[in-house]
């Protein structure tokens, strides 16, 4: 077992604090302004990026990094509010498609300005373009490791 | 309203993905190996760093970035498992102290190796010392902004 050095511990702690604090600040902003959770907002945003506003549940699970059972609860909530509906996949009966409704798209359009303003204020405006590129590279190196790890989605 | 440029959007998305995926991977690891959530583990870890294994609830709220009402639920759960107990603060009757019990300390000691191994595998081992210092600086710049923001702890 190798423990962390003092500098490694400090780096890890600063990243853990971002995960706690930034996540919590954005949850609060979305809850206050839009009555959505961070992951609900991101699910609507990912659906809106498909030209037809629809994704297989398994694709939506991958982009929101939810397990399928967790995503199923999430989509049921969004469906209850009328923002999403589920349909059988016409190309394969085993699959379910999540479709962004017009109400869901309107909700996203209404929610985005305040959320983007928060993201700017808390993250983007702090960094130069070169620093943002650096931050992106570092984050992508982490997610590559996470995606390769055996822990991901192991619990549902 | 200023939207994000393509590069800003990419950088933001990579950070959001770290918050989703890394957090989730570590939640899964802790749940599987120790039956603790990420924030429960961090609360035990912060208490263990105090020489007397005790902190005011308000101090613990600050380091875990939980609101006081959220923290109160968290500490009640930890108390139910025998890992923490609450005491009135001898220096000020208005305050409550959270104390790490021996069972709580043992739980942390038993949980730490697998968690540290996960943190190494998913984050630390990816970066050189210089890169970790860079990552730390960037994360600290973000948390400075979050701490200065009006959203923090606004909802409880």
mmCIF file of N, CA and C in Angstrom, chain A residues 49-126:
data_model
loop_
_atom_site.group_PDB
_atom_site.id
_atom_site.type_symbol
_atom_site.label_atom_id
_atom_site.label_comp_id
_atom_site.label_asym_id
_atom_site.label_seq_id
_atom_site.Cartn_x
_atom_site.Cartn_y
_atom_site.Cartn_z
ATOM 1 N N UNK A 49 -28.949 18.003 -27.764
ATOM 2 C CA UNK A 49 -27.871 18.047 -28.750
ATOM 3 C C UNK A 49 -28.066 17.053 -29.883
ATOM 4 N N UNK A 50 -28.899 16.046 -29.666
ATOM 5 C CA UNK A 50 -29.203 15.143 -30.773
ATOM 6 C C UNK A 50 -30.134 15.890 -31.742
ATOM 7 N N UNK A 51 -29.874 15.744 -33.062
ATOM 8 C CA UNK A 51 -30.704 16.488 -34.031
ATOM 9 C C UNK A 51 -32.193 16.194 -33.854
ATOM 10 N N UNK A 52 -32.531 14.970 -33.477
ATOM 11 C CA UNK A 52 -33.940 14.614 -33.290
ATOM 12 C C UNK A 52 -34.366 14.668 -31.829
ATOM 13 N N UNK A 53 -33.493 15.178 -30.963
ATOM 14 C CA UNK A 53 -33.824 15.295 -29.535
ATOM 15 C C UNK A 53 -34.179 13.946 -28.923
ATOM 16 N N UNK A 54 -33.493 12.907 -29.319
ATOM 17 C CA UNK A 54 -33.791 11.569 -28.788
ATOM 18 C C UNK A 54 -32.508 10.758 -28.678
ATOM 19 N N UNK A 55 -32.420 9.938 -27.655
ATOM 20 C CA UNK A 55 -31.266 9.064 -27.447
ATOM 21 C C UNK A 55 -31.756 7.753 -26.847
ATOM 22 N N UNK A 56 -31.056 6.675 -27.179
ATOM 23 C CA UNK A 56 -31.282 5.430 -26.456
ATOM 24 C C UNK A 56 -30.940 5.645 -24.993
ATOM 25 N N UNK A 57 -31.685 4.992 -24.122
ATOM 26 C CA UNK A 57 -31.391 5.098 -22.691
ATOM 27 C C UNK A 57 -29.935 4.750 -22.408
ATOM 28 N N UNK A 58 -29.396 3.751 -23.115
ATOM 29 C CA UNK A 58 -28.014 3.343 -22.851
ATOM 30 C C UNK A 58 -27.029 4.448 -23.249
ATOM 31 N N UNK A 59 -27.336 5.192 -24.330
ATOM 32 C CA UNK A 59 -26.473 6.312 -24.720
ATOM 33 C C UNK A 59 -26.567 7.440 -23.694
ATOM 34 N N UNK A 60 -27.790 7.697 -23.245
ATOM 35 C CA UNK A 60 -27.986 8.756 -22.249
ATOM 36 C C UNK A 60 -27.289 8.394 -20.941
ATOM 37 N N UNK A 61 -27.315 7.103 -20.600
ATOM 38 C CA UNK A 61 -26.618 6.659 -19.390
ATOM 39 C C UNK A 61 -25.122 6.914 -19.516
ATOM 40 N N UNK A 62 -24.580 6.663 -20.713
ATOM 41 C CA UNK A 62 -23.138 6.851 -20.904
ATOM 42 C C UNK A 62 -22.764 8.330 -20.761
ATOM 43 N N UNK A 63 -23.546 9.228 -21.355
ATOM 44 C CA UNK A 63 -23.153 10.637 -21.302
ATOM 45 C C UNK A 63 -23.418 11.270 -19.936
ATOM 46 N N UNK A 64 -24.398 10.783 -19.217
ATOM 47 C CA UNK A 64 -24.627 11.337 -17.878
ATOM 48 C C UNK A 64 -23.902 10.509 -16.830
ATOM 49 N N UNK A 65 -23.252 9.422 -17.289
ATOM 50 C CA UNK A 65 -22.561 8.523 -16.388
ATOM 51 C C UNK A 65 -23.447 8.010 -15.259
ATOM 52 N N UNK A 66 -24.716 7.820 -15.566
ATOM 53 C CA UNK A 66 -25.606 7.183 -14.599
ATOM 54 C C UNK A 66 -25.659 5.699 -14.938
ATOM 55 N N UNK A 67 -25.837 4.868 -13.954
ATOM 56 C CA UNK A 67 -26.123 3.473 -14.233
ATOM 57 C C UNK A 67 -27.515 3.422 -14.836
ATOM 58 N N UNK A 68 -27.841 2.332 -15.517
ATOM 59 C CA UNK A 68 -29.151 2.263 -16.166
ATOM 60 C C UNK A 68 -30.293 2.336 -15.156
ATOM 61 N N UNK A 69 -30.125 1.729 -13.991
ATOM 62 C CA UNK A 69 -31.242 1.754 -13.044
ATOM 63 C C UNK A 69 -31.408 3.148 -12.439
ATOM 64 N N UNK A 70 -30.262 3.819 -12.215
ATOM 65 C CA UNK A 70 -30.324 5.189 -11.726
ATOM 66 C C UNK A 70 -30.945 6.098 -12.785
ATOM 67 N N UNK A 71 -30.536 5.904 -14.023
ATOM 68 C CA UNK A 71 -31.060 6.723 -15.113
ATOM 69 C C UNK A 71 -32.556 6.499 -15.274
ATOM 70 N N UNK A 72 -32.986 5.260 -15.074
ATOM 71 C CA UNK A 72 -34.401 4.964 -15.229
ATOM 72 C C UNK A 72 -35.236 5.787 -14.235
ATOM 73 N N UNK A 73 -34.756 5.914 -12.987
ATOM 74 C CA UNK A 73 -35.443 6.772 -12.013
ATOM 75 C C UNK A 73 -35.437 8.232 -12.475
ATOM 76 N N UNK A 74 -34.273 8.667 -12.957
ATOM 77 C CA UNK A 74 -34.122 10.052 -13.411
ATOM 78 C C UNK A 74 -35.102 10.358 -14.537
ATOM 79 N N UNK A 75 -35.157 9.448 -15.516
ATOM 80 C CA UNK A 75 -36.023 9.692 -16.675
ATOM 81 C C UNK A 75 -37.493 9.632 -16.261
ATOM 82 N N UNK A 76 -37.825 8.769 -15.308
ATOM 83 C CA UNK A 76 -39.212 8.736 -14.824
ATOM 84 C C UNK A 76 -39.606 10.073 -14.199
ATOM 85 N N UNK A 77 -38.683 10.658 -13.434
ATOM 86 C CA UNK A 77 -38.968 11.986 -12.862
ATOM 87 C C UNK A 77 -39.178 13.012 -13.969
ATOM 88 N N UNK A 78 -38.278 13.027 -14.939
ATOM 89 C CA UNK A 78 -38.384 14.003 -16.037
ATOM 90 C C UNK A 78 -39.666 13.766 -16.841
ATOM 91 N N UNK A 79 -40.069 12.491 -16.947
ATOM 92 C CA UNK A 79 -41.300 12.150 -17.661
ATOM 93 C C UNK A 79 -42.512 12.647 -16.876
ATOM 94 N N UNK A 80 -42.458 12.497 -15.554
ATOM 95 C CA UNK A 80 -43.564 12.965 -14.716
ATOM 96 C C UNK A 80 -43.796 14.468 -14.852
ATOM 97 N N UNK A 81 -42.730 15.203 -15.106
ATOM 98 C CA UNK A 81 -42.861 16.650 -15.294
ATOM 99 C C UNK A 81 -43.192 17.027 -16.747
ATOM 100 N N UNK A 82 -43.246 16.019 -17.604
ATOM 101 C CA UNK A 82 -43.561 16.285 -19.008
ATOM 102 C C UNK A 82 -42.384 16.735 -19.854
ATOM 103 N N UNK A 83 -41.164 16.586 -19.358
ATOM 104 C CA UNK A 83 -39.990 17.072 -20.102
ATOM 105 C C UNK A 83 -39.415 16.012 -21.046
ATOM 106 N N UNK A 84 -39.731 14.772 -20.785
ATOM 107 C CA UNK A 84 -39.183 13.659 -21.558
ATOM 108 C C UNK A 84 -40.300 12.642 -21.730
ATOM 109 N N UNK A 85 -40.296 11.927 -22.841
ATOM 110 C CA UNK A 85 -41.168 10.744 -22.915
ATOM 111 C C UNK A 85 -40.329 9.561 -23.395
ATOM 112 N N UNK A 86 -40.784 8.366 -23.035
ATOM 113 C CA UNK A 86 -40.060 7.162 -23.448
ATOM 114 C C UNK A 86 -40.813 6.453 -24.562
ATOM 115 N N UNK A 87 -40.073 5.917 -25.507
ATOM 116 C CA UNK A 87 -40.671 5.186 -26.633
ATOM 117 C C UNK A 87 -39.853 3.936 -26.864
ATOM 118 N N UNK A 88 -40.502 2.868 -27.376
ATOM 119 C CA UNK A 88 -39.687 1.721 -27.791
ATOM 120 C C UNK A 88 -38.845 2.124 -28.995
ATOM 121 N N UNK A 89 -37.648 1.601 -29.091
ATOM 122 C CA UNK A 89 -36.761 1.896 -30.212
ATOM 123 C C UNK A 89 -37.301 1.180 -31.450
ATOM 124 N N UNK A 90 -37.675 1.925 -32.515
ATOM 125 C CA UNK A 90 -38.242 1.260 -33.705
ATOM 126 C C UNK A 90 -37.255 0.291 -34.344
ATOM 127 N N UNK A 91 -35.948 0.521 -34.146
ATOM 128 C CA UNK A 91 -34.974 -0.363 -34.797
ATOM 129 C C UNK A 91 -34.599 -1.570 -33.945
ATOM 130 N N UNK A 92 -35.137 -1.656 -32.731
ATOM 131 C CA UNK A 92 -34.777 -2.813 -31.921
ATOM 132 C C UNK A 92 -35.647 -2.849 -30.681
ATOM 133 N N UNK A 93 -36.528 -3.830 -30.596
ATOM 134 C CA UNK A 93 -37.551 -3.862 -29.557
ATOM 135 C C UNK A 93 -36.990 -3.906 -28.148
ATOM 136 N N UNK A 94 -35.747 -4.338 -27.989
ATOM 137 C CA UNK A 94 -35.185 -4.452 -26.651
ATOM 138 C C UNK A 94 -34.867 -3.092 -26.049
ATOM 139 N N UNK A 95 -34.732 -2.079 -26.899
ATOM 140 C CA UNK A 95 -34.228 -0.807 -26.419
ATOM 141 C C UNK A 95 -35.345 0.206 -26.196
ATOM 142 N N UNK A 96 -35.085 1.120 -25.276
ATOM 143 C CA UNK A 96 -36.002 2.222 -25.038
ATOM 144 C C UNK A 96 -35.301 3.519 -25.415
ATOM 145 N N UNK A 97 -36.090 4.402 -26.018
ATOM 146 C CA UNK A 97 -35.575 5.705 -26.434
ATOM 147 C C UNK A 97 -36.133 6.768 -25.498
ATOM 148 N N UNK A 98 -35.293 7.707 -25.080
ATOM 149 C CA UNK A 98 -35.788 8.876 -24.352
ATOM 150 C C UNK A 98 -35.879 10.034 -25.336
ATOM 151 N N UNK A 99 -37.023 10.695 -25.353
ATOM 152 C CA UNK A 99 -37.263 11.795 -26.290
ATOM 153 C C UNK A 99 -37.507 13.072 -25.496
ATOM 154 N N UNK A 100 -36.801 14.137 -25.849
ATOM 155 C CA UNK A 100 -37.029 15.441 -25.235
ATOM 156 C C UNK A 100 -38.329 16.014 -25.789
ATOM 157 N N UNK A 101 -39.278 16.358 -24.944
ATOM 158 C CA UNK A 101 -40.534 16.959 -25.421
ATOM 159 C C UNK A 101 -40.321 18.456 -25.677
ATOM 160 N N UNK A 102 -41.306 19.086 -26.304
ATOM 161 C CA UNK A 102 -41.229 20.546 -26.502
ATOM 162 C C UNK A 102 -41.156 21.251 -25.152
ATOM 163 N N UNK A 103 -41.920 20.742 -24.188
ATOM 164 C CA UNK A 103 -41.886 21.349 -22.843
ATOM 165 C C UNK A 103 -40.497 21.202 -22.228
ATOM 166 N N UNK A 104 -39.878 20.047 -22.470
ATOM 167 C CA UNK A 104 -38.527 19.829 -21.940
ATOM 168 C C UNK A 104 -37.516 20.751 -22.592
ATOM 169 N N UNK A 105 -37.665 20.949 -23.901
ATOM 170 C CA UNK A 105 -36.744 21.843 -24.598
ATOM 171 C C UNK A 105 -36.939 23.284 -24.103
ATOM 172 N N UNK A 106 -38.196 23.693 -23.920
ATOM 173 C CA UNK A 106 -38.467 25.041 -23.404
ATOM 174 C C UNK A 106 -37.874 25.217 -22.010
ATOM 175 N N UNK A 107 -37.993 24.153 -21.207
ATOM 176 C CA UNK A 107 -37.438 24.209 -19.847
ATOM 177 C C UNK A 107 -35.928 24.410 -19.897
ATOM 178 N N UNK A 108 -35.277 23.675 -20.794
ATOM 179 C CA UNK A 108 -33.829 23.802 -20.925
ATOM 180 C C UNK A 108 -33.449 25.209 -21.389
ATOM 181 N N UNK A 109 -34.168 25.715 -22.390
ATOM 182 C CA UNK A 109 -33.873 27.052 -22.930
ATOM 183 C C UNK A 109 -34.078 28.108 -21.835
ATOM 184 N N UNK A 110 -35.096 27.911 -21.005
ATOM 185 C CA UNK A 110 -35.350 28.871 -19.924
ATOM 186 C C UNK A 110 -34.311 28.756 -18.811
ATOM 187 N N UNK A 111 -33.764 27.550 -18.636
ATOM 188 C CA UNK A 111 -32.821 27.325 -17.531
ATOM 189 C C UNK A 111 -31.377 27.683 -17.888
ATOM 190 N N UNK A 112 -31.059 27.623 -19.155
ATOM 191 C CA UNK A 112 -29.655 27.734 -19.558
ATOM 192 C C UNK A 112 -28.996 29.072 -19.209
ATOM 193 N N UNK A 113 -29.643 30.216 -19.433
ATOM 194 C CA UNK A 113 -28.904 31.470 -19.196
ATOM 195 C C UNK A 113 -28.353 31.607 -17.786
ATOM 196 N N UNK A 114 -29.160 31.327 -16.782
ATOM 197 C CA UNK A 114 -28.667 31.471 -15.401
ATOM 198 C C UNK A 114 -27.590 30.431 -15.100
ATOM 199 N N UNK A 115 -27.749 29.225 -15.659
ATOM 200 C CA UNK A 115 -26.760 28.186 -15.388
ATOM 201 C C UNK A 115 -25.429 28.528 -16.072
ATOM 202 N N UNK A 116 -25.500 28.972 -17.307
ATOM 203 C CA UNK A 116 -24.268 29.343 -18.014
ATOM 204 C C UNK A 116 -23.590 30.518 -17.301
ATOM 205 N N UNK A 117 -24.391 31.465 -16.816
ATOM 206 C CA UNK A 117 -23.811 32.603 -16.081
ATOM 207 C C UNK A 117 -23.067 32.114 -14.842
ATOM 208 N N UNK A 118 -23.634 31.107 -14.160
ATOM 209 C CA UNK A 118 -22.978 30.559 -12.968
ATOM 210 C C UNK A 118 -21.673 29.862 -13.347
ATOM 211 N N UNK A 119 -21.711 29.087 -14.424
ATOM 212 C CA UNK A 119 -20.513 28.375 -14.877
ATOM 213 C C UNK A 119 -19.418 29.372 -15.260
ATOM 214 N N UNK A 120 -19.813 30.449 -15.928
ATOM 215 C CA UNK A 120 -18.846 31.513 -16.247
ATOM 216 C C UNK A 120 -18.254 32.106 -14.982
ATOM 217 N N UNK A 121 -19.136 32.468 -14.072
ATOM 218 C CA UNK A 121 -18.665 33.177 -12.876
ATOM 219 C C UNK A 121 -17.760 32.294 -12.021
ATOM 220 N N UNK A 122 -18.105 31.009 -11.921
ATOM 221 C CA UNK A 122 -17.376 30.134 -11.002
ATOM 222 C C UNK A 122 -16.147 29.480 -11.633
ATOM 223 N N UNK A 123 -16.138 29.347 -12.947
ATOM 224 C CA UNK A 123 -15.031 28.623 -13.584
ATOM 225 C C UNK A 123 -14.430 29.394 -14.768
ATOM 226 N N UNK A 124 -15.212 29.572 -15.803
ATOM 227 C CA UNK A 124 -14.668 29.992 -17.104
ATOM 228 C C UNK A 124 -13.946 31.338 -17.027
ATOM 229 N N UNK A 125 -14.562 32.318 -16.381
ATOM 230 C CA UNK A 125 -13.983 33.664 -16.379
ATOM 231 C C UNK A 125 -12.678 33.748 -15.600
ATOM 232 N N UNK A 126 -12.389 32.709 -14.821
ATOM 233 C CA UNK A 126 -11.150 32.704 -14.038
ATOM 234 C C UNK A 126 -9.922 32.442 -14.917
#
